[in-house]
C-alpha positions as a Python dict, from the first residue, in 0.01 Angstrom:
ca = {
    (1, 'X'): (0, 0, 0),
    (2, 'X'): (404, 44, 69),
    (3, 'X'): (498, 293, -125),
    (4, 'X'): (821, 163, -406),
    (5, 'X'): (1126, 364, -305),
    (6, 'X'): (1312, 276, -652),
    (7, 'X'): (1037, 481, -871),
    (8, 'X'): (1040, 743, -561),
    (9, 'X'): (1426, 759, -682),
    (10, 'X'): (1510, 655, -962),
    (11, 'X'): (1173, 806, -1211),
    (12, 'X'): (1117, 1103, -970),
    (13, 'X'): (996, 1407, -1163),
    (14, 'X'): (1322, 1553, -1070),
    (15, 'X'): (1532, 1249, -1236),
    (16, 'X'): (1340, 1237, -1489),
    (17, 'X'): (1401, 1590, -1627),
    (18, 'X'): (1725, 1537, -1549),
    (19, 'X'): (1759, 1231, -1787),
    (20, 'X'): (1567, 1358, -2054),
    (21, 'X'): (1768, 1684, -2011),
    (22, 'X'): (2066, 1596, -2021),
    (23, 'X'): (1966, 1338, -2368),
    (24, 'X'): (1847, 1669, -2465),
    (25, 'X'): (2186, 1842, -2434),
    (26, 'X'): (2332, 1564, -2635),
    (27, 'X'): (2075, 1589, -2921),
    (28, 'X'): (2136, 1946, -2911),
    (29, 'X'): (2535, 1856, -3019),
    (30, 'X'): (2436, 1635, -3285),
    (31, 'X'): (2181, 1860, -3448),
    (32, 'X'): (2417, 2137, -3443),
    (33, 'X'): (2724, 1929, -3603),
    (34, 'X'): (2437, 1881, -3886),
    (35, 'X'): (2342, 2265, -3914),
    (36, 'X'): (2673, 2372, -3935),
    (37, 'X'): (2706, 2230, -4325),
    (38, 'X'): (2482, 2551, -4367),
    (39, 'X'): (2828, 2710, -4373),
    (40, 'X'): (2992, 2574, -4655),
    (41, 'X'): (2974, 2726, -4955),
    (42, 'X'): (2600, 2737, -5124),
    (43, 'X'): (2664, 2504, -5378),
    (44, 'X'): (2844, 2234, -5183),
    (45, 'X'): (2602, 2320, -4876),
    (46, 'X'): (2242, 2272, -5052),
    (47, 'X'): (2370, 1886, -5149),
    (48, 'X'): (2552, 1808, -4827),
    (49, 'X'): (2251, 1917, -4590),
    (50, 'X'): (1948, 1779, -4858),
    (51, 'X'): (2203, 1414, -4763),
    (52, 'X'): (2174, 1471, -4429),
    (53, 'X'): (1816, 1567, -4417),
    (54, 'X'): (1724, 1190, -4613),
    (55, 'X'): (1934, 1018, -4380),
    (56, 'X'): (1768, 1175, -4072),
    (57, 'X'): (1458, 1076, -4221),
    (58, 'X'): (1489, 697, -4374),
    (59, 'X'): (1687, 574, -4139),
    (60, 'X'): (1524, 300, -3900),
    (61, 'X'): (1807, 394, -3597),
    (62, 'X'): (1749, 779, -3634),
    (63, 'X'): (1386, 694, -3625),
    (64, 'X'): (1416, 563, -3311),
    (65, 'X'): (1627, 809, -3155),
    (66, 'X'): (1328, 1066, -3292),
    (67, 'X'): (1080, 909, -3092),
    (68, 'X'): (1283, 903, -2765),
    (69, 'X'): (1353, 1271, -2853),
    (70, 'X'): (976, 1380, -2900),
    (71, 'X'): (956, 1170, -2545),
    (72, 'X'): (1237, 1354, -2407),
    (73, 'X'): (1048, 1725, -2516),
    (74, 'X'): (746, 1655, -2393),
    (75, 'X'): (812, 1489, -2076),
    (76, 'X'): (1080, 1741, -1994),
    (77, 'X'): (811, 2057, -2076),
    (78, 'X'): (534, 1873, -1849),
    (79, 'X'): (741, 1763, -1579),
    (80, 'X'): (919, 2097, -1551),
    (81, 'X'): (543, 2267, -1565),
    (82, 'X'): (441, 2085, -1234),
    (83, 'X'): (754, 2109, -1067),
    (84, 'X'): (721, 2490, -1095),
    (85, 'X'): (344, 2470, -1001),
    (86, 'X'): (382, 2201, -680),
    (87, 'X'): (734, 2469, -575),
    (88, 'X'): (448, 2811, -594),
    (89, 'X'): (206, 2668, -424),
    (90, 'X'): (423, 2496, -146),
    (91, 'X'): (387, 2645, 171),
    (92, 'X'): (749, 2555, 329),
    (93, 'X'): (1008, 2798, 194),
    (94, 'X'): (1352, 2670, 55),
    (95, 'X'): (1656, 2772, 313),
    (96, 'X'): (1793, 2962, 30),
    (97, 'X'): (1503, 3110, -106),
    (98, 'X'): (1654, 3433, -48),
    (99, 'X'): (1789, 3356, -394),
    (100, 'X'): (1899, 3734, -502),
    (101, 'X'): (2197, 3704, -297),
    (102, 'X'): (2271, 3364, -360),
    (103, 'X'): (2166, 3232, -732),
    (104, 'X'): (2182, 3379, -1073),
    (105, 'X'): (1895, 3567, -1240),
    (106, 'X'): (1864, 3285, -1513),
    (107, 'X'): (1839, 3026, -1254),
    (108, 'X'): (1571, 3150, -1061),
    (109, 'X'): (1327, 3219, -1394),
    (110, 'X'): (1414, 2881, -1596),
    (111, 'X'): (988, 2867, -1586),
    (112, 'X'): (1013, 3172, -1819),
    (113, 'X'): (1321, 3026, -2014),
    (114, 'X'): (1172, 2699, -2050),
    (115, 'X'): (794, 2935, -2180),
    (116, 'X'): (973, 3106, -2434),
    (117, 'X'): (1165, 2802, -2550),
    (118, 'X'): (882, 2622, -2567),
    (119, 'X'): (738, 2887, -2782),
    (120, 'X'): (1008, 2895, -3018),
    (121, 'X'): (1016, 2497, -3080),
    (122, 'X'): (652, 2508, -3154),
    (123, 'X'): (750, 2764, -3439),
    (124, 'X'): (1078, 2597, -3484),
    (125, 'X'): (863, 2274, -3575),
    (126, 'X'): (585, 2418, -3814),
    (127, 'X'): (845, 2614, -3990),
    (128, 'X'): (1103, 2303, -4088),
    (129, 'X'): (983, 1984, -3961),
    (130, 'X'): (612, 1996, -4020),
    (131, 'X'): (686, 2181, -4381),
    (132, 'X'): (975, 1882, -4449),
    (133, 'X'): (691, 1600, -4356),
    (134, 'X'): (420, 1736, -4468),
    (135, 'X'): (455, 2018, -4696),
    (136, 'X'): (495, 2118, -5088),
    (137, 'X'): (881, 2064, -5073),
    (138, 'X'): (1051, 2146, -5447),
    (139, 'X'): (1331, 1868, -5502),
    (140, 'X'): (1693, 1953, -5527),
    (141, 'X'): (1924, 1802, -5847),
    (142, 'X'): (1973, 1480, -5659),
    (143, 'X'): (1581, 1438, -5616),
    (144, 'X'): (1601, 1489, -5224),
    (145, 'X'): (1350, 1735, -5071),
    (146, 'X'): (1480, 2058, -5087),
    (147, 'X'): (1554, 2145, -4653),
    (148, 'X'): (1841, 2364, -4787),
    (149, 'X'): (1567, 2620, -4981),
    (150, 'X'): (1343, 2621, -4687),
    (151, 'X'): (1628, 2723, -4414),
    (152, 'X'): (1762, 2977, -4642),
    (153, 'X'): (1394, 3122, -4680),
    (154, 'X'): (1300, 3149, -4405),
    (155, 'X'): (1608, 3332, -4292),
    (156, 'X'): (1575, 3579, -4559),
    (157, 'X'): (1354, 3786, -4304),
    (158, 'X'): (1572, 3954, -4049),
    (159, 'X'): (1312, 3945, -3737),
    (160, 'X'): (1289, 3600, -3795),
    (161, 'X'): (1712, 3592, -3763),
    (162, 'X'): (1705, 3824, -3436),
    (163, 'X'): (1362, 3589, -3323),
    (164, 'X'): (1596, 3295, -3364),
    (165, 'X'): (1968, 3481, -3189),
    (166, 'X'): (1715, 3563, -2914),
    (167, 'X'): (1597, 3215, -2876),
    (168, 'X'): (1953, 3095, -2869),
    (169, 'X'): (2015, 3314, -2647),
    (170, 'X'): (1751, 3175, -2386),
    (171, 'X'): (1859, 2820, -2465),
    (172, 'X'): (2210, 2931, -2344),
    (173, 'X'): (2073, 3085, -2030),
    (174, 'X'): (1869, 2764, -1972),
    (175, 'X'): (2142, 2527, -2043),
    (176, 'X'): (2376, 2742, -1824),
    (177, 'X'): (2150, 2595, -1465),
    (178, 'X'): (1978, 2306, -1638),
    (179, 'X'): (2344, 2139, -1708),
    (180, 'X'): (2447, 2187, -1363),
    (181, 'X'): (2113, 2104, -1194),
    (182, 'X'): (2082, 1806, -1408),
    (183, 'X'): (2440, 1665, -1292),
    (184, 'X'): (2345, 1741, -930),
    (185, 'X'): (1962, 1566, -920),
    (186, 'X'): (2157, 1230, -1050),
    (187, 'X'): (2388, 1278, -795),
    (188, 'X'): (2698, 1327, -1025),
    (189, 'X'): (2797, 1618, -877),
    (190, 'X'): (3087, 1573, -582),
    (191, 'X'): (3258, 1853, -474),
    (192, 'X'): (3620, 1711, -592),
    (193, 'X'): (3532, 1818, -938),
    (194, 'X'): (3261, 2014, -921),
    (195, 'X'): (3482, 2297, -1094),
    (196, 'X'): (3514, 2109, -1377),
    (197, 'X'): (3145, 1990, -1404),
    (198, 'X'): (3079, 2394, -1439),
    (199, 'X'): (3346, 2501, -1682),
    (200, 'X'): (3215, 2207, -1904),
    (201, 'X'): (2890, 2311, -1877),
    (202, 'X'): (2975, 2659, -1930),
    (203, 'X'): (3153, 2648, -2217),
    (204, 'X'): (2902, 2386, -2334),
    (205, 'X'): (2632, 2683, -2323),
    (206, 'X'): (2825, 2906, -2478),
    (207, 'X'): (2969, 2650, -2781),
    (208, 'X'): (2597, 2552, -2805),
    (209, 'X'): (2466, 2915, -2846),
    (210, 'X'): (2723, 3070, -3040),
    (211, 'X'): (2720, 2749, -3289),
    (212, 'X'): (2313, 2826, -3370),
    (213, 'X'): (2335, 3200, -3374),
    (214, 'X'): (2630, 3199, -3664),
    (215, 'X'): (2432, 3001, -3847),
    (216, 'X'): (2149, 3213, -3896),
    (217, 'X'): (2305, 3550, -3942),
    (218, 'X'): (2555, 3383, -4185),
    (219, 'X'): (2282, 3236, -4419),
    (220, 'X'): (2114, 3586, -4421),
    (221, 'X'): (2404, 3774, -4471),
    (222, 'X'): (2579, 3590, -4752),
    (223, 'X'): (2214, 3502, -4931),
    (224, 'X'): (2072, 3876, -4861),
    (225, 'X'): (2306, 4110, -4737),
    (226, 'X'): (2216, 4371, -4461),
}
């Protein structure tokens, strides 16, 4: 049986974690925009982001864009998981895989990024999604489940504000190769303006982990000083 050379390049594992990557990097954006109401002032910030949080949740559109996002997680974790265990166990070195002298120190451990991400979303999701679904949540004055309480809760422990920094801190790393890599496996990525596909993803990394770091240090500091 011929083999189908449009799934061999077009829904390669490659191009695939470089789709749901780069929908990833997008999400990313629009969760942050929605975190950052964590910075207004308490009173205006508990009623803004318990809004937010019911609209996330009852509305059909977000729904759907949930679903392609759980896709997007999972698909990117397992794909990434055998493309790392097919590269170890291939026999053929890379031409460059020499990488010391030739890549970052990020991009040749994105396995261990990608581990210790995955590790934080599993206790990023018991800790506020799984709670918000299926938890005890106390209502807010407009009768909305109270998100706002359990954010500024659970960032009333400092380890768990340095556990979250640090986790930012890998995303950045990740995003800093995964951006570029991503651009390059779709074949986006011509050498006429290649510079500018890397100072966007740059400062994307950077925007993107400085945006969630503020956040929690902020809530702990103005909710429970040093």
């Amino acid at each position: 049986m011929k083999s189908i050379p449009f799934l061999q390049s077009t829904l390669s594992r490659k191009n695939l974690m470089a789709l749901t990557g780069l929908f990833l990097c997008f999400f990313l954006i629009i969760h942050l925009l929605g975190n950052l109401q964590l910075l207004l002032p308490a009173e205006k910030a508990e009623a803004s982001f318990n809004s937010y949080s019911v609209l996330l949740s009852g509305n059909i559109f977000i729904k759907i864009i949930s679903y392609v996002l759980y896709f997007s997680l999972i698909a990117h974790a397992i794909d990434a998981l055998i493309i790392t265990i097919k590269n170890k166990k291939a026999t053929v070195k890379y031409a460059y895989d020499d990488r010391k002298k030739a890549s970052k120190w990020y991009s040749r451990n994105m396995g261990i990024l990608g581990t210790l991400l995955l590790l934080f979303l599993i206790i990023h999701f018991k800790d506020f999604w799984y709670v918000y679904k299926f938890g005890d949540v106390p209502l807010d004055a407009d009768g909305h489940k109270n998100l706002y309480l359990i954010v500024i809760n659970s960032f009333s422990s400092w380890w768990y504000v340095l556990l979250y920094v640090l986790s930012m801190f890998a995303l950045g790393y990740h995003l800093l190769h995964g951006f570029k890599s991503a651009v390059r496996t779709l074949g986006l990525y011509h050498p006429r303006y290649s510079s500018y596909v890397q100072t966007f993803g740059m400062w994307y990394s950077y925007s993107i982990t400085l945006g969630f770091s503020i956040i929690p240090i902020y809530v702990h500091l103005t909710h429970f000083g040093l």
